[in-house]
PDB file of N, CA and C and ligand atoms in Angstrom:
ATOM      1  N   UNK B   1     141.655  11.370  80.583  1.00 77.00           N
ATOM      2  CA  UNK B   1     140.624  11.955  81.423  1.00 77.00           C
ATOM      3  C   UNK B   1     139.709  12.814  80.555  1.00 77.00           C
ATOM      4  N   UNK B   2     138.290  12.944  81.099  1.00 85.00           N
ATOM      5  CA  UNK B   2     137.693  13.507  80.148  1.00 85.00           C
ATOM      6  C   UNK B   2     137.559  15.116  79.694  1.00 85.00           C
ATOM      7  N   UNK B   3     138.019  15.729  80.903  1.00 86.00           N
ATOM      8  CA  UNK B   3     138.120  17.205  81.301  1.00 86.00           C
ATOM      9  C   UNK B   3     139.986  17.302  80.492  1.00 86.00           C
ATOM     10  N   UNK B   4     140.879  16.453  80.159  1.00 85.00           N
ATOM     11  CA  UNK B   4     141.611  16.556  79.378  1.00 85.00           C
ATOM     12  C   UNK B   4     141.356  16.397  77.868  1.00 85.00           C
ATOM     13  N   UNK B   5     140.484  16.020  77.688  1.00 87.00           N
ATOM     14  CA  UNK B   5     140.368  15.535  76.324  1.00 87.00           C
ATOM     15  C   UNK B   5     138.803  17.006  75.695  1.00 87.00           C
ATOM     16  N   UNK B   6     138.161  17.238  76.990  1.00 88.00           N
ATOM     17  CA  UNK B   6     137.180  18.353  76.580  1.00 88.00           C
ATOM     18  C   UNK B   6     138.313  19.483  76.279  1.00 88.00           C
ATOM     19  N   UNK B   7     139.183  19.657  76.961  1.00 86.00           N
ATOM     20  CA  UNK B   7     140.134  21.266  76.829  1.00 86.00           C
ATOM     21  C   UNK B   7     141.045  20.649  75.522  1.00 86.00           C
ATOM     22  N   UNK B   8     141.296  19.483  74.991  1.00 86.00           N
ATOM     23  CA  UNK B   8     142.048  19.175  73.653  1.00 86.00           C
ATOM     24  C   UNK B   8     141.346  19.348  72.509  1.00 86.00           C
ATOM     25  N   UNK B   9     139.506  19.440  72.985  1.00 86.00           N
ATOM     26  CA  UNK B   9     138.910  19.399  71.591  1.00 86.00           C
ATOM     27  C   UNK B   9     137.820  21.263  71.676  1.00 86.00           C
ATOM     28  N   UNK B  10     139.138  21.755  72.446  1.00 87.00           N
ATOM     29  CA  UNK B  10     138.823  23.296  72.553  1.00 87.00           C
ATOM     30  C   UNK B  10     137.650  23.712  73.091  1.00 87.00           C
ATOM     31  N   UNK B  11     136.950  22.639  74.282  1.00 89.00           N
ATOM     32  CA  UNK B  11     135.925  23.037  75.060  1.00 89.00           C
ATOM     33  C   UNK B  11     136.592  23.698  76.322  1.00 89.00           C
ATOM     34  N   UNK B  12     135.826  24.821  76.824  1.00 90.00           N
ATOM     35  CA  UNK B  12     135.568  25.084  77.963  1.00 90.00           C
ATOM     36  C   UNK B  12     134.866  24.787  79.277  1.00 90.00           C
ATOM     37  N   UNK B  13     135.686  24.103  80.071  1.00 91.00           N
ATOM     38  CA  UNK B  13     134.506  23.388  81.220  1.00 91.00           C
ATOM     39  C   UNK B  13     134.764  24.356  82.279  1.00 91.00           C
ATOM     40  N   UNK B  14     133.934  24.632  83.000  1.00 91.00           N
ATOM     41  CA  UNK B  14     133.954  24.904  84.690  1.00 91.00           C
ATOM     42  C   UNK B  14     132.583  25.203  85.555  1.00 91.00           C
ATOM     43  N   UNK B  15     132.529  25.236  86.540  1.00 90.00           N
ATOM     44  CA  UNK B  15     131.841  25.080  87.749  1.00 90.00           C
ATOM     45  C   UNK B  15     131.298  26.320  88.011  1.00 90.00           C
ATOM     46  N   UNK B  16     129.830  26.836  88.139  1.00 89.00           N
ATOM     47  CA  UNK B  16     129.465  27.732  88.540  1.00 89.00           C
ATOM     48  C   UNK B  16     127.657  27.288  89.409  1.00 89.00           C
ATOM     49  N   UNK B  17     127.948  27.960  90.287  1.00 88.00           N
ATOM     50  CA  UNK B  17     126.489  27.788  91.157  1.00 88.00           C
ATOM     51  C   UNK B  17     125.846  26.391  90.819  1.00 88.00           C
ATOM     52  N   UNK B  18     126.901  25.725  91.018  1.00 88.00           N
ATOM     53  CA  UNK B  18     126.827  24.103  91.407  1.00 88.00           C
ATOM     54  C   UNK B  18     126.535  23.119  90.252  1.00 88.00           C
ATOM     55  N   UNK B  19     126.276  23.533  89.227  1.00 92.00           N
ATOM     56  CA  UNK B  19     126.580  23.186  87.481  1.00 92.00           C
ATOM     57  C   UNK B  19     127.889  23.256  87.155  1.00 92.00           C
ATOM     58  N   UNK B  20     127.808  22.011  86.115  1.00 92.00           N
ATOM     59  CA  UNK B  20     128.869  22.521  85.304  1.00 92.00           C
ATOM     60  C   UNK B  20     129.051  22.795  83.721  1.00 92.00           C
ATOM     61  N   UNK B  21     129.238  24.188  83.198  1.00 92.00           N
ATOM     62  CA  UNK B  21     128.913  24.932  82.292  1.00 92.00           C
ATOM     63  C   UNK B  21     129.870  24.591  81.205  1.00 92.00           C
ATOM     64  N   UNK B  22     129.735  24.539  79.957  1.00 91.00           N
ATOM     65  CA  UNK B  22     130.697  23.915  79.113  1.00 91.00           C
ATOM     66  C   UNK B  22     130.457  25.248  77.650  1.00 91.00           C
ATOM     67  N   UNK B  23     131.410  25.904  77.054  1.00 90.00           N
ATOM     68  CA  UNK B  23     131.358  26.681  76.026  1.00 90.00           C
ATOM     69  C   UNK B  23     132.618  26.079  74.997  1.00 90.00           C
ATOM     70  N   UNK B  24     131.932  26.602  73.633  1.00 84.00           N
ATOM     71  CA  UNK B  24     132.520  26.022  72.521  1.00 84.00           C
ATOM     72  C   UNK B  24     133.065  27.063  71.386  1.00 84.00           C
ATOM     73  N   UNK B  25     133.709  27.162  70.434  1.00 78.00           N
ATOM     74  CA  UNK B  25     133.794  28.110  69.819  1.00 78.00           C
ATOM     75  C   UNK B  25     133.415  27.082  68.316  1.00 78.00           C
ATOM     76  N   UNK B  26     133.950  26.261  68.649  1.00 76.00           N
ATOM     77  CA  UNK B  26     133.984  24.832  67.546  1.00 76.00           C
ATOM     78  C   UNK B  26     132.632  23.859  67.604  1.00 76.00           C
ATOM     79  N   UNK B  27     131.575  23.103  66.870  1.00 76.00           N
ATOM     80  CA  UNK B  27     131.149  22.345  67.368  1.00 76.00           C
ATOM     81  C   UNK B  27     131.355  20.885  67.842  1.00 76.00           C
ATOM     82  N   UNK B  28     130.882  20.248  68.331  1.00 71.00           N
ATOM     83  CA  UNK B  28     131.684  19.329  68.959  1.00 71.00           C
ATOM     84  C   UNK B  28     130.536  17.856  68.529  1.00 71.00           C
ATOM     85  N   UNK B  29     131.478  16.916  67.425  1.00 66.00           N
ATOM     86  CA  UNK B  29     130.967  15.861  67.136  1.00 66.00           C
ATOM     87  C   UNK B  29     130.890  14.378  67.623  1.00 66.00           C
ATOM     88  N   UNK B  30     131.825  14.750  68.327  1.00 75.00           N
ATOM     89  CA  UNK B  30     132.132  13.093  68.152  1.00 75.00           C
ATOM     90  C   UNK B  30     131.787  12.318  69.664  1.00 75.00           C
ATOM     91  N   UNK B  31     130.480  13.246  70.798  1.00 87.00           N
ATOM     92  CA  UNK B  31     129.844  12.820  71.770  1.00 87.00           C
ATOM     93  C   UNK B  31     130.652  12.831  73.104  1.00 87.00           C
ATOM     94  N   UNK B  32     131.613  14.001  73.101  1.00 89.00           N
ATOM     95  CA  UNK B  32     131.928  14.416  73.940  1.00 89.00           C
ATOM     96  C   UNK B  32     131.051  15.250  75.120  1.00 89.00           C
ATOM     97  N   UNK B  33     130.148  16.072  74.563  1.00 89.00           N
ATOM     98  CA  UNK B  33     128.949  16.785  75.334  1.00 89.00           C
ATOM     99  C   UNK B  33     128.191  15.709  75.988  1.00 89.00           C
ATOM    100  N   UNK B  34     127.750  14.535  75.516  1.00 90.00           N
ATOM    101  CA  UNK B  34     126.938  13.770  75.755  1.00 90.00           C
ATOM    102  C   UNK B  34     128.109  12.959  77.186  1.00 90.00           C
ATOM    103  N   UNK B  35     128.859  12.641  76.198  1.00 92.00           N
ATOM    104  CA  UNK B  35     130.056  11.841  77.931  1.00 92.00           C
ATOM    105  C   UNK B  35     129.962  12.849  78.820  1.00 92.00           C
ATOM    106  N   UNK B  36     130.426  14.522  79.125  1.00 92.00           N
ATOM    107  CA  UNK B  36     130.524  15.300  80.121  1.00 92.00           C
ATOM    108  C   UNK B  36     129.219  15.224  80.290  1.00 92.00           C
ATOM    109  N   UNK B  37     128.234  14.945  79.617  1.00 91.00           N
ATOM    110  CA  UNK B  37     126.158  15.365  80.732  1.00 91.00           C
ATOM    111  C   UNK B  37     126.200  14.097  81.275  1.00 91.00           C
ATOM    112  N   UNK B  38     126.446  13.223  80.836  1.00 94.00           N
ATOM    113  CA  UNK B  38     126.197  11.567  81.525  1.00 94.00           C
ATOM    114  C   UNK B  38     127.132  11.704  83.081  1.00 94.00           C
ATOM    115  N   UNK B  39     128.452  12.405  83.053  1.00 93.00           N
ATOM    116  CA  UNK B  39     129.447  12.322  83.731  1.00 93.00           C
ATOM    117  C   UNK B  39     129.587  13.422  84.675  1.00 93.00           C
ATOM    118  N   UNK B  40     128.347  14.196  84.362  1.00 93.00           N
ATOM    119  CA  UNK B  40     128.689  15.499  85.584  1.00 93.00           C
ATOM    120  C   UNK B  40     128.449  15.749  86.662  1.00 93.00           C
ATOM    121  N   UNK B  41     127.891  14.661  87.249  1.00 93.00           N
ATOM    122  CA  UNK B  41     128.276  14.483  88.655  1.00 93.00           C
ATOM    123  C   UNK B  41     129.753  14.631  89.392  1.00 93.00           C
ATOM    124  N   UNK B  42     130.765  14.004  88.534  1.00 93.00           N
ATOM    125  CA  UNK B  42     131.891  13.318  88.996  1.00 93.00           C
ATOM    126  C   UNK B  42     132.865  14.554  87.967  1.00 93.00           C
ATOM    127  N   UNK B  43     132.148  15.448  86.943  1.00 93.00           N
ATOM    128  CA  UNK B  43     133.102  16.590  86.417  1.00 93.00           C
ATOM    129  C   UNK B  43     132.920  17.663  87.458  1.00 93.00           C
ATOM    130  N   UNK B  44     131.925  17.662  88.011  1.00 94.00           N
ATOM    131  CA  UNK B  44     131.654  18.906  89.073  1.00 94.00           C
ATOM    132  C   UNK B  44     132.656  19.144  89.901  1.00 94.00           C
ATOM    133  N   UNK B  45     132.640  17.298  90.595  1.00 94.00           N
ATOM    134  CA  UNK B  45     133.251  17.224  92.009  1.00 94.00           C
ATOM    135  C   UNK B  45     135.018  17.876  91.441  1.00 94.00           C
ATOM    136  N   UNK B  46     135.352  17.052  89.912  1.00 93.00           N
ATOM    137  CA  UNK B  46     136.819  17.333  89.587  1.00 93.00           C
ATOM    138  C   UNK B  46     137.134  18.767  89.409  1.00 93.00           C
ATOM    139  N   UNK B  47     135.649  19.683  88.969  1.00 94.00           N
ATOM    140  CA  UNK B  47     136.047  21.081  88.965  1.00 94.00           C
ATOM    141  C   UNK B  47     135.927  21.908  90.009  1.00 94.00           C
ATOM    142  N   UNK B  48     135.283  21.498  91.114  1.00 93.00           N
ATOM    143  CA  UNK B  48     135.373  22.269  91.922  1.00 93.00           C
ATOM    144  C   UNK B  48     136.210  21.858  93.660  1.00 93.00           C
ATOM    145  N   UNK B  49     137.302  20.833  92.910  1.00 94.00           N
ATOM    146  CA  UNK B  49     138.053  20.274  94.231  1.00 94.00           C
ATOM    147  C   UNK B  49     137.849  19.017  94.803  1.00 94.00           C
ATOM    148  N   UNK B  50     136.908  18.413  94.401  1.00 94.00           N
ATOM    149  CA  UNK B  50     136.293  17.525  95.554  1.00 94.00           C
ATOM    150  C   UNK B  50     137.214  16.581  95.328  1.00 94.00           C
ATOM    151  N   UNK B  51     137.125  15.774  94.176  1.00 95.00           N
ATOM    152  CA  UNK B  51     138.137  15.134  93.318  1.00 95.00           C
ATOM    153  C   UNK B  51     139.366  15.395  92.960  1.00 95.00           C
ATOM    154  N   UNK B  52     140.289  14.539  92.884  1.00 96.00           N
ATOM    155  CA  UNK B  52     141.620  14.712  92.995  1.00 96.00           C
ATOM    156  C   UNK B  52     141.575  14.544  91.197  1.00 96.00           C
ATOM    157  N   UNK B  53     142.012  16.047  90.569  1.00 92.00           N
ATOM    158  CA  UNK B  53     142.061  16.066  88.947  1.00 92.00           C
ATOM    159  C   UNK B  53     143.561  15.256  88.186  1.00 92.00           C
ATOM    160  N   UNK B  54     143.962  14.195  89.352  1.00 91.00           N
ATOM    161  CA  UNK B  54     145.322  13.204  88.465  1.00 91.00           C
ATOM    162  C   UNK B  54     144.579  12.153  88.958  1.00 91.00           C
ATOM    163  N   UNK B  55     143.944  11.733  90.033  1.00 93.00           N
ATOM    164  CA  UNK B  55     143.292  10.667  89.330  1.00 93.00           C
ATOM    165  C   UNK B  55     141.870   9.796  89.555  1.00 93.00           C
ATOM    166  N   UNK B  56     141.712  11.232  89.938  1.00 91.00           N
ATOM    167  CA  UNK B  56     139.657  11.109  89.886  1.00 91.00           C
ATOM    168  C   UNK B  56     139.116  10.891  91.712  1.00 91.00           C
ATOM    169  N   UNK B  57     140.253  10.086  92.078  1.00 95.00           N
ATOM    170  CA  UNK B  57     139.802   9.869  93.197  1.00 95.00           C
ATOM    171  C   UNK B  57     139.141  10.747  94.324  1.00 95.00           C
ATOM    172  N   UNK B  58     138.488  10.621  95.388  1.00 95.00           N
ATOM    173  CA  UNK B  58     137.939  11.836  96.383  1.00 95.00           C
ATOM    174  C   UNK B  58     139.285  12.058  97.197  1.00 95.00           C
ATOM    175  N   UNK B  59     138.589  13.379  97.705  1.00 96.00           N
ATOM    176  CA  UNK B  59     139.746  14.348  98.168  1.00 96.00           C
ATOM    177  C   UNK B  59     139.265  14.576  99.533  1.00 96.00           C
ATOM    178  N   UNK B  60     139.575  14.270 100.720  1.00 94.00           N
ATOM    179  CA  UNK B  60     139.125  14.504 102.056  1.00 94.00           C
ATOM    180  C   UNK B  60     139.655  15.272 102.614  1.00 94.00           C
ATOM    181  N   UNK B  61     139.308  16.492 102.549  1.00 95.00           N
ATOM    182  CA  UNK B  61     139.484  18.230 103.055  1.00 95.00           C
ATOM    183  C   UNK B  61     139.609  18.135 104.808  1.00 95.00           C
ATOM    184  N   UNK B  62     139.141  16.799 105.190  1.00 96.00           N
ATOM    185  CA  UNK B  62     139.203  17.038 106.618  1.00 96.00           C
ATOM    186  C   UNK B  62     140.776  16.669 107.099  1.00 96.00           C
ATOM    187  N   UNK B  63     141.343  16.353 106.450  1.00 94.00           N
ATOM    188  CA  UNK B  63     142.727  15.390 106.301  1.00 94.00           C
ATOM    189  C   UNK B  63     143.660  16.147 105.866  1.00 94.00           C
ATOM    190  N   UNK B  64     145.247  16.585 106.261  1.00 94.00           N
ATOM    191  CA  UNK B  64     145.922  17.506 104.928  1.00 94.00           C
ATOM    192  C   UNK B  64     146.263  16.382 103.412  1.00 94.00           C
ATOM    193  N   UNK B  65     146.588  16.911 102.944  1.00 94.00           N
ATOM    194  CA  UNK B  65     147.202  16.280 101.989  1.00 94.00           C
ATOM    195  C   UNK B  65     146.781  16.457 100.403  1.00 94.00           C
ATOM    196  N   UNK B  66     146.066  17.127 100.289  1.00 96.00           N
ATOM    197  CA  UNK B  66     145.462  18.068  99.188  1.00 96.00           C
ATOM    198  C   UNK B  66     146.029  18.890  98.661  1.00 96.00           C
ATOM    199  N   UNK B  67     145.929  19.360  97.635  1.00 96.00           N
ATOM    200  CA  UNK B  67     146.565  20.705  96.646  1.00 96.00           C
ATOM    201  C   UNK B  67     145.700  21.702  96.217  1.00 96.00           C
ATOM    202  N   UNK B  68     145.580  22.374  95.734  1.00 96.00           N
ATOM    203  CA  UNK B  68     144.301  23.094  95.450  1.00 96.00           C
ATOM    204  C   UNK B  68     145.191  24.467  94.337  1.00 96.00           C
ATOM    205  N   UNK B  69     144.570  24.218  93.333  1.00 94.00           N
ATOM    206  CA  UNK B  69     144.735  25.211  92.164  1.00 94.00           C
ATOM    207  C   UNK B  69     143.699  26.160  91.735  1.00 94.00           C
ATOM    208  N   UNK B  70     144.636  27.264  91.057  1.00 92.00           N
ATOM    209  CA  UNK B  70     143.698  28.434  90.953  1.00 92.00           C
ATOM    210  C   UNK B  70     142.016  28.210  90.091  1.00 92.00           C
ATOM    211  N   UNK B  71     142.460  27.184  89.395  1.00 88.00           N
ATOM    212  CA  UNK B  71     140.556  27.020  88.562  1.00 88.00           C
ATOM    213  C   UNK B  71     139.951  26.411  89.496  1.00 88.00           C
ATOM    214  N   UNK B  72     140.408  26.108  90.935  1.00 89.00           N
ATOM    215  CA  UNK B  72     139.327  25.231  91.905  1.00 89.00           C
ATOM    216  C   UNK B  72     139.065  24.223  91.890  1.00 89.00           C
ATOM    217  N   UNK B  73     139.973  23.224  91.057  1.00 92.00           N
ATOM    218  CA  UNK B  73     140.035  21.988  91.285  1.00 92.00           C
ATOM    219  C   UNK B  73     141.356  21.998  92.545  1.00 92.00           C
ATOM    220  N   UNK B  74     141.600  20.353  92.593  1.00 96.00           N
ATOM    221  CA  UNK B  74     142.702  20.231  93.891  1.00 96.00           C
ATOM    222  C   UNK B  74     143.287  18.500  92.729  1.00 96.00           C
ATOM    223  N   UNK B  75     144.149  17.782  94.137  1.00 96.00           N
ATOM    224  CA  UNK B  75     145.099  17.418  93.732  1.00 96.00           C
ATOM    225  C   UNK B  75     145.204  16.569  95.062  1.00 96.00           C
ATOM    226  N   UNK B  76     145.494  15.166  94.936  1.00 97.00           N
ATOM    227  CA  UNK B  76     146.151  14.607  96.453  1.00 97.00           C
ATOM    228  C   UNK B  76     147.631  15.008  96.100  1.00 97.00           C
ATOM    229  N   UNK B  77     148.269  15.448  97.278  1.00 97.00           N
ATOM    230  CA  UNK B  77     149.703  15.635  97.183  1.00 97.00           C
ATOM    231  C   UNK B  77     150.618  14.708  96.598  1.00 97.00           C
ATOM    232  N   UNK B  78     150.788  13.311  96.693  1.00 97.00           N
ATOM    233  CA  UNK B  78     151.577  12.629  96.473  1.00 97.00           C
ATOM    234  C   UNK B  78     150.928  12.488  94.281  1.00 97.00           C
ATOM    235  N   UNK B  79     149.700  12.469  94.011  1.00 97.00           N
ATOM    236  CA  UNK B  79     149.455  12.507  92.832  1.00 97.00           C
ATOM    237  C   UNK B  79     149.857  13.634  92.363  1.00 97.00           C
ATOM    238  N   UNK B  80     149.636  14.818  92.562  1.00 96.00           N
ATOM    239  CA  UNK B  80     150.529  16.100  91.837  1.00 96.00           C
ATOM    240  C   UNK B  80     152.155  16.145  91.697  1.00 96.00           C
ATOM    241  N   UNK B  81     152.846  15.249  93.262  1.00 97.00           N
ATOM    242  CA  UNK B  81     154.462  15.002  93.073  1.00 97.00           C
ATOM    243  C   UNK B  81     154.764  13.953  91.469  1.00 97.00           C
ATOM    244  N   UNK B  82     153.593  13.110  91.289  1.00 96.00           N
ATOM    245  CA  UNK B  82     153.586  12.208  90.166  1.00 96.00           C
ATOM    246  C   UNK B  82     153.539  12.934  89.238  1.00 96.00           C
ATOM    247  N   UNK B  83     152.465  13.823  88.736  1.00 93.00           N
ATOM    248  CA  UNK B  83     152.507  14.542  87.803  1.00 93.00           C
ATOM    249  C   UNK B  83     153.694  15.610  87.673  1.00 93.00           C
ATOM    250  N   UNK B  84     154.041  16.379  88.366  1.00 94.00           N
ATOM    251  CA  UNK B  84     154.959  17.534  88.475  1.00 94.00           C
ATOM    252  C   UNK B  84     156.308  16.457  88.040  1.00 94.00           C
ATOM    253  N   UNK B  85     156.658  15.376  88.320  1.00 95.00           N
ATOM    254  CA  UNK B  85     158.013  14.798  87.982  1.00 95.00           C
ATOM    255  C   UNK B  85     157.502  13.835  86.445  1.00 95.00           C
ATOM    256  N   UNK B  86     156.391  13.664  86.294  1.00 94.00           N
ATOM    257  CA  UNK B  86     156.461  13.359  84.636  1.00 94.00           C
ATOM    258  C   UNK B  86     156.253  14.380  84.072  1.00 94.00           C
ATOM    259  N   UNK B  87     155.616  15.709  84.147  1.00 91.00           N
ATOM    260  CA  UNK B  87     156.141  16.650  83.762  1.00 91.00           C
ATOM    261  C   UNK B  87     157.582  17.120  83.131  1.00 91.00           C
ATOM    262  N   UNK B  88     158.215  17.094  83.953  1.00 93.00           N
ATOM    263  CA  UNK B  88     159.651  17.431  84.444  1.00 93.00           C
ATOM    264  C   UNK B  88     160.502  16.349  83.128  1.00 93.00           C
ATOM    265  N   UNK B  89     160.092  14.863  83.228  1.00 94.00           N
ATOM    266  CA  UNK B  89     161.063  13.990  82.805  1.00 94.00           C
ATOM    267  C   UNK B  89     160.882  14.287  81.370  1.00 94.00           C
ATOM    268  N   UNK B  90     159.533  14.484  81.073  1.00 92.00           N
ATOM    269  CA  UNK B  90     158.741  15.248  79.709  1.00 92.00           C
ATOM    270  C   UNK B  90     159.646  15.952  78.917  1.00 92.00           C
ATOM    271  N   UNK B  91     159.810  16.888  79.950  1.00 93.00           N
ATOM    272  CA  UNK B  91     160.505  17.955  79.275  1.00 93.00           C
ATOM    273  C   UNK B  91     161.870  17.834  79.456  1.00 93.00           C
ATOM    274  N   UNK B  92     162.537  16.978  79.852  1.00 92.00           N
ATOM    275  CA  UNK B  92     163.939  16.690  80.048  1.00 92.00           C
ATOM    276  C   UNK B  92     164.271  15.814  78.559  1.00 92.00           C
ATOM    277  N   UNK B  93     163.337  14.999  78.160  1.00 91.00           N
ATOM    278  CA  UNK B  93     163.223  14.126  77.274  1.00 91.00           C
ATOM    279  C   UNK B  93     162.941  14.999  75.904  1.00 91.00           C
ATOM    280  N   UNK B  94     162.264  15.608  75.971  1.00 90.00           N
ATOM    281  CA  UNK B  94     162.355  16.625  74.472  1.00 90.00           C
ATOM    282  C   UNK B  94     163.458  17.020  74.456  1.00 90.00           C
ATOM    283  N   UNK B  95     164.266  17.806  75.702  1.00 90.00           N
ATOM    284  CA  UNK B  95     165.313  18.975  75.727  1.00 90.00           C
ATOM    285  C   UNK B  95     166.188  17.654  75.156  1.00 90.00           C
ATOM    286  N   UNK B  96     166.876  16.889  75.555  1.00 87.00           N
ATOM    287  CA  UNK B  96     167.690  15.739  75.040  1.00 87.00           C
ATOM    288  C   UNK B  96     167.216  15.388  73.656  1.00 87.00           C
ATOM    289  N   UNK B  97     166.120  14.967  73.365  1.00 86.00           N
ATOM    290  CA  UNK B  97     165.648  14.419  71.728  1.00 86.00           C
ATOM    291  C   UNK B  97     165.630  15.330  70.809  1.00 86.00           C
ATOM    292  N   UNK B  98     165.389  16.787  71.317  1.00 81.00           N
ATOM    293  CA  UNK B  98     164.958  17.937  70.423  1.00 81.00           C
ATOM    294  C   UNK B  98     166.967  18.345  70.148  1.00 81.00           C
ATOM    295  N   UNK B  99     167.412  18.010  71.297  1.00 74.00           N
ATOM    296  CA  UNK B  99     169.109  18.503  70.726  1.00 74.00           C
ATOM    297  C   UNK B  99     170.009  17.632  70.168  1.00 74.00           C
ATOM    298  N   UNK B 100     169.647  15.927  70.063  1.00 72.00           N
ATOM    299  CA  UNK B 100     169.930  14.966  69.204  1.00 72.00           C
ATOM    300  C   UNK B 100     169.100  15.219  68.145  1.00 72.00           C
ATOM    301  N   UNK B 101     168.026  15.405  67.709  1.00 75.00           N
ATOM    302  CA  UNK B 101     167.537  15.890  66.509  1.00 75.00           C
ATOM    303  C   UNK B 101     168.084  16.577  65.827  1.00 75.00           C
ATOM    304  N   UNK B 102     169.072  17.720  66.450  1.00 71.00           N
ATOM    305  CA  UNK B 102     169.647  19.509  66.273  1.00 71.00           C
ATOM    306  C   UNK B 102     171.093  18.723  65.649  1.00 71.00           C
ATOM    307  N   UNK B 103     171.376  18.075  66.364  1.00 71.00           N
ATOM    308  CA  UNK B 103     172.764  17.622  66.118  1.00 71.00           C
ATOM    309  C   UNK B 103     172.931  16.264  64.689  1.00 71.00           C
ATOM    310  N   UNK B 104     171.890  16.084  64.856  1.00 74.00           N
ATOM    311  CA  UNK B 104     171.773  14.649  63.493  1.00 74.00           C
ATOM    312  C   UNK B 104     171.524  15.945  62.361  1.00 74.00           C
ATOM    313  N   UNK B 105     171.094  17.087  62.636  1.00 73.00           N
ATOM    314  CA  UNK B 105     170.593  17.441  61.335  1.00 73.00           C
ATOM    315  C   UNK B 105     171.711  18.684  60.929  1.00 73.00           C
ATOM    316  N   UNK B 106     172.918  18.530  61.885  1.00 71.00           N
ATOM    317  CA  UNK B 106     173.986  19.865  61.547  1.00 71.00           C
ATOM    318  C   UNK B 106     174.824  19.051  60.808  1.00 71.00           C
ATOM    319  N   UNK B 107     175.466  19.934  59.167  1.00 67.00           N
ATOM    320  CA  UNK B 107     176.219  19.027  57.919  1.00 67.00           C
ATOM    321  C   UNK B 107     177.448  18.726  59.094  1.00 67.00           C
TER     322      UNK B 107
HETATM  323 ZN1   ZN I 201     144.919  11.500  93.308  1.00 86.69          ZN
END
């Protein structure tokens, strides 16, 4: 996603008075600025809720089934249960590899 890959290459995105504002500390080469201006229609909607930020899709507020996080994006429920349990298996999978690692490397 592209709002994953702007916060990997140490941009700042978010939503203010209906823009969406992007800060850098780094400059940024490789036409990422140019994908988020082509794309900010559809970064807006992901930063400010409209869009479901696991997997782009629209989010119909008239309906429950939404999530909604503190930066003001949201979430369809059943896509955040997806994420929150690969999350989870993520880190179940290091904790196991990182202590077979621990154990291959004790004399
Ligand atoms: Zn979704």
């Amino acid at each position: 996603m592209l709002l994953r890959e702007a916060a990997g290459a140490g941009l700042r995105v978010w939503a203010k008075g209906g823009k969406v504002r992007v800060s850098s500390l780094e400059p940024c080469y490789d036409g990422l600025l140019e994908r988020l201006r082509v794309h900010k229609s559809e970064v807006y909607e992901l930063l400010a809720g409209g869009r479901c930020r696991c997997c782009g899709g629209p989010i119909d507020w008239r309906r429950p089934g939404g999530v909604t996080f503190a930066d003001g994006s949201a979430a369809h429920v059943p896509c955040y249960e997806q994420d929150e349990i690969a999350h989870f298996l993520a880190a179940a999978d290091r904790a196991v590899n990182g202590a077979a690692e621990g154990l291959a490397r004790c004399p």
